Tab-separated table of C-alpha atoms in Angstrom:
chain	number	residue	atom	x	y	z
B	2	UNK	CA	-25.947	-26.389	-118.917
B	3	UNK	CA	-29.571	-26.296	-119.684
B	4	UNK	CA	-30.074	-29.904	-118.310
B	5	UNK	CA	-28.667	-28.593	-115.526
B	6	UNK	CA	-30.688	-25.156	-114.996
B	7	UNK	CA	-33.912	-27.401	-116.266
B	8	UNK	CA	-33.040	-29.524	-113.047
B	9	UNK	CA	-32.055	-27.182	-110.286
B	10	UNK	CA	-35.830	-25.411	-111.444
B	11	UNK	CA	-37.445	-28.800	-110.958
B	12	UNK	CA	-35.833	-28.984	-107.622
B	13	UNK	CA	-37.251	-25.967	-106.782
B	14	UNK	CA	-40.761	-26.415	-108.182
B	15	UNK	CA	-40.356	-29.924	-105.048
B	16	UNK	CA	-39.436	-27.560	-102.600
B	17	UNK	CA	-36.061	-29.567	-102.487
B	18	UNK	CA	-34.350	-25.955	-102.098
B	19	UNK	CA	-31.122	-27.068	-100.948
B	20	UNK	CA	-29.840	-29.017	-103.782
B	21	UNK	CA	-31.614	-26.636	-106.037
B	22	UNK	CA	-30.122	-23.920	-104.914
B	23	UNK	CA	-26.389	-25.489	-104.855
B	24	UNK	CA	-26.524	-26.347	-108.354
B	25	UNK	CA	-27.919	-23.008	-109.578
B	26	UNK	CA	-24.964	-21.535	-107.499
B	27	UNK	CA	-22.553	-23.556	-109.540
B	28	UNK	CA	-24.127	-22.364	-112.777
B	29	UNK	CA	-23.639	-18.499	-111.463
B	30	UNK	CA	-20.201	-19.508	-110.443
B	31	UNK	CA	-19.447	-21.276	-114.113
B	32	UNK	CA	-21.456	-18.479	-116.598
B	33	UNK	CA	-21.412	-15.565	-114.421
B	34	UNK	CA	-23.266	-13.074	-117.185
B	35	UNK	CA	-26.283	-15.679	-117.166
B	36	UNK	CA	-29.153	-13.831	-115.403
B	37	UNK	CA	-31.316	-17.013	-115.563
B	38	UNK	CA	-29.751	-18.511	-112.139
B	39	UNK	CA	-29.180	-15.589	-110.831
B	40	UNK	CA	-32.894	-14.861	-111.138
B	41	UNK	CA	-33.794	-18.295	-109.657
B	42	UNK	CA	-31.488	-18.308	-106.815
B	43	UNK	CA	-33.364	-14.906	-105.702
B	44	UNK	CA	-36.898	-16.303	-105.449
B	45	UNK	CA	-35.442	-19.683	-103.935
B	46	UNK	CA	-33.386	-17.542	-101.160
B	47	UNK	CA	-36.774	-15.628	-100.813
B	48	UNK	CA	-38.837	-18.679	-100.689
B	49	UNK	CA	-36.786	-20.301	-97.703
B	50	UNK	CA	-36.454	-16.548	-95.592
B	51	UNK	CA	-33.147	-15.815	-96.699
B	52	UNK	CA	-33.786	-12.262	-97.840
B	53	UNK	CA	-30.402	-10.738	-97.961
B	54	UNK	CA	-29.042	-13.240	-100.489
B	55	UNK	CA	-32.322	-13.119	-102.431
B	56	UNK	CA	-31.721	-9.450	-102.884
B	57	UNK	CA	-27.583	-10.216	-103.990
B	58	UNK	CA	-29.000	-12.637	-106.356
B	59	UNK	CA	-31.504	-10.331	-107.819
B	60	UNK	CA	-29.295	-7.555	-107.945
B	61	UNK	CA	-26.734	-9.695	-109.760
B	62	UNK	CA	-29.036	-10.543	-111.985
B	63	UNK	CA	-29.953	-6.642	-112.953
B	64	UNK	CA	-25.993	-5.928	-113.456
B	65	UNK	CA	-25.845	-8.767	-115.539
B	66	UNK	CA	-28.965	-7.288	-117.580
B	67	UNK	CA	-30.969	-4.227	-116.316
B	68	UNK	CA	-33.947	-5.493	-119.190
B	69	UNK	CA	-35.052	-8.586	-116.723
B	70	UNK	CA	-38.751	-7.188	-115.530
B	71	UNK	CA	-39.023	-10.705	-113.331
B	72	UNK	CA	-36.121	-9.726	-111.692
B	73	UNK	CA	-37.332	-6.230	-110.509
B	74	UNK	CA	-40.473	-7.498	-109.818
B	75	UNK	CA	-39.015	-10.266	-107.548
B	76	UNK	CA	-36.803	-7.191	-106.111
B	77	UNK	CA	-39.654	-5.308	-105.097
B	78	UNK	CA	-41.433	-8.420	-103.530
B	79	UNK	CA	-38.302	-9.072	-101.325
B	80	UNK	CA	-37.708	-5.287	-100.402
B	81	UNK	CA	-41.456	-5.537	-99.702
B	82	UNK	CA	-41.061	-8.573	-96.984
B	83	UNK	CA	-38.163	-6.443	-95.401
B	84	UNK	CA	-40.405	-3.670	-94.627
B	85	UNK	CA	-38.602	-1.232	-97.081
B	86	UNK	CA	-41.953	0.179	-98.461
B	87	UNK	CA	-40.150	2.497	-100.268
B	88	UNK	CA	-37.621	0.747	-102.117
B	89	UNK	CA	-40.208	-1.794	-102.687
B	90	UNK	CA	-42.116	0.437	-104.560
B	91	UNK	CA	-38.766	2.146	-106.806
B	92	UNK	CA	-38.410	-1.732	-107.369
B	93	UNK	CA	-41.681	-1.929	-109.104
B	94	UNK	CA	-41.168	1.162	-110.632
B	95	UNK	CA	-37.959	0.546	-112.499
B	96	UNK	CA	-39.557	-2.330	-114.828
B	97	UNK	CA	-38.169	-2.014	-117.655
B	98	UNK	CA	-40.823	0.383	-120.297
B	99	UNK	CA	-40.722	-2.844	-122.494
B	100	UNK	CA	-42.638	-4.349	-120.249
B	101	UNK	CA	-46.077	-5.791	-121.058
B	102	UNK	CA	-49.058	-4.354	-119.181
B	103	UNK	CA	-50.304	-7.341	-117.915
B	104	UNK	CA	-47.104	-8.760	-117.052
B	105	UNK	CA	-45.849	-10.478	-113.724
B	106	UNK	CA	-44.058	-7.295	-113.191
B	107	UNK	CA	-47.352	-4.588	-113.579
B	108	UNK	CA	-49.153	-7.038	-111.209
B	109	UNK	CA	-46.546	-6.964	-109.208
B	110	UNK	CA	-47.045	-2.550	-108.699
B	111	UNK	CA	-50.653	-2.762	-108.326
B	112	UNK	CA	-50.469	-5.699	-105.294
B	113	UNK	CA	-47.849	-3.476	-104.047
B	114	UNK	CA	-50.346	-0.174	-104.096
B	115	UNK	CA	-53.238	-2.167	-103.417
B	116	UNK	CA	-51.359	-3.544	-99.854
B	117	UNK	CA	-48.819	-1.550	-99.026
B	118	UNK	CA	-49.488	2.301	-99.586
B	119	UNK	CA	-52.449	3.837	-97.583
B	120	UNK	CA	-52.719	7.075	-99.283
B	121	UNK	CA	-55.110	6.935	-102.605
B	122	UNK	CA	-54.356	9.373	-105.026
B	123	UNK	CA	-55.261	9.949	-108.628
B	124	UNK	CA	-52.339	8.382	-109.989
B	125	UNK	CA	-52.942	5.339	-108.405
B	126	UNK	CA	-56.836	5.318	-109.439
B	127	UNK	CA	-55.077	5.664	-113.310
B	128	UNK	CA	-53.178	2.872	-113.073
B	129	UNK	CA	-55.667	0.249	-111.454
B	130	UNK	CA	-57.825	1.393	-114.157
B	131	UNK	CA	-55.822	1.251	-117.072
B	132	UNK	CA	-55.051	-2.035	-115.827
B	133	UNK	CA	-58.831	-2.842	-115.377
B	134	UNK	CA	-59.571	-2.291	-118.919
B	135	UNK	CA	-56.595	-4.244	-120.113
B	136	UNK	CA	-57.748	-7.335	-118.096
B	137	UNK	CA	-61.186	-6.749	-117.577
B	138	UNK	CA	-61.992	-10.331	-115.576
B	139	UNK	CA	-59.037	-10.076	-113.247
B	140	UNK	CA	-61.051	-11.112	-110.354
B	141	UNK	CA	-57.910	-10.036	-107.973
B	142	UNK	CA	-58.332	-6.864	-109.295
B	143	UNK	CA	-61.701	-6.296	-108.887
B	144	UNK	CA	-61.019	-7.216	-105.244
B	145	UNK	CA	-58.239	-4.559	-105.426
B	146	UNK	CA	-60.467	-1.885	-106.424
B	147	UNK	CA	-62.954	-2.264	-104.284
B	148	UNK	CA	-60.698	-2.344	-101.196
B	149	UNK	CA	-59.113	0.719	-102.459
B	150	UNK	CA	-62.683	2.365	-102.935
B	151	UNK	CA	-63.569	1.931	-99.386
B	152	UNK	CA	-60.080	3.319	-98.340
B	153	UNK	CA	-60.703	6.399	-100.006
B	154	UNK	CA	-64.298	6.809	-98.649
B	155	UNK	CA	-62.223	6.347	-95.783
B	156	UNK	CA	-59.975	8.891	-96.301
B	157	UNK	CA	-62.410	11.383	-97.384
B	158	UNK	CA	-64.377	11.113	-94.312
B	159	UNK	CA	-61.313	12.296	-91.863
């Protein structure tokens, strides 16, 4: 099996998403509690548009194990490209509290805040912060700040 999974991620990682994707859906079909291809088949259905079945994957994934912080984050990120702002952002939110703070998953709620939610509050200055000092040379981050700066100068001058 892990030949297998090691191979359908390799076809991925080529862009070959096709047979990728058919042989992770064999592994879901064969080891249904496996989150692993479940996970992968949601970021390859993403990757090639198909966001409906990326979110079935994903979701599968979460019954399977509600602990997977990769598979929220990838959640969010496809409830994000179908416009669903809000879920997007309970997505993000739901990371499991074991989460590290520099993890794919808090990355993925501060790109989230940093493009999708126009209001700045004080929470949101908290969080980029925190982060800041956790990762102090995150150069995307610094970017993220300062765009959210000048949105709240923005704000303030309405």
């Amino acid at each position: 099996m892990r030949t297998k999974f090691e191979s359908a991620v390799g076809m991925l990682k080529e862009e070959r998403y096709e047979p990728g994707i058919a042989l992770l859906l064999t592994m879901a079909e064969k080891m249904p509690p496996l989150t692993a291809p479940h996970i992968n088949l949601g970021m390859a259905y993403a990757r090639t548009g198909d966001l409906d079945r990326a979110e079935a994957s994903l979701n599968k994934a979460l019954q399977s194990d509600p602990k997977q912080p990769i598979a929220y984050n990838e959640l969010g990120m496809v409830q994000r490209r179908k416009g669903h702002f809000g879920k997007s952002a309970h997505e993000f939110m739901r990371r499991p509290s074991h989460s590290p703070p520099t993890s794919p998953m808090r990355t993925g709620i501060l790109r989230f805040c940093a493009t999708c939610i126009s209001e700045i509050t004080p929470a949101r200055w908290r969080i980029y912060e925190a982060y800041s000092r956790i990762v102090p040379d995150d150069a995307e981050v610094v970017k993220w700040i300062a765009d959210l700066r000048n949105r709240a100068k923005k704000q303030e001058g309405r």
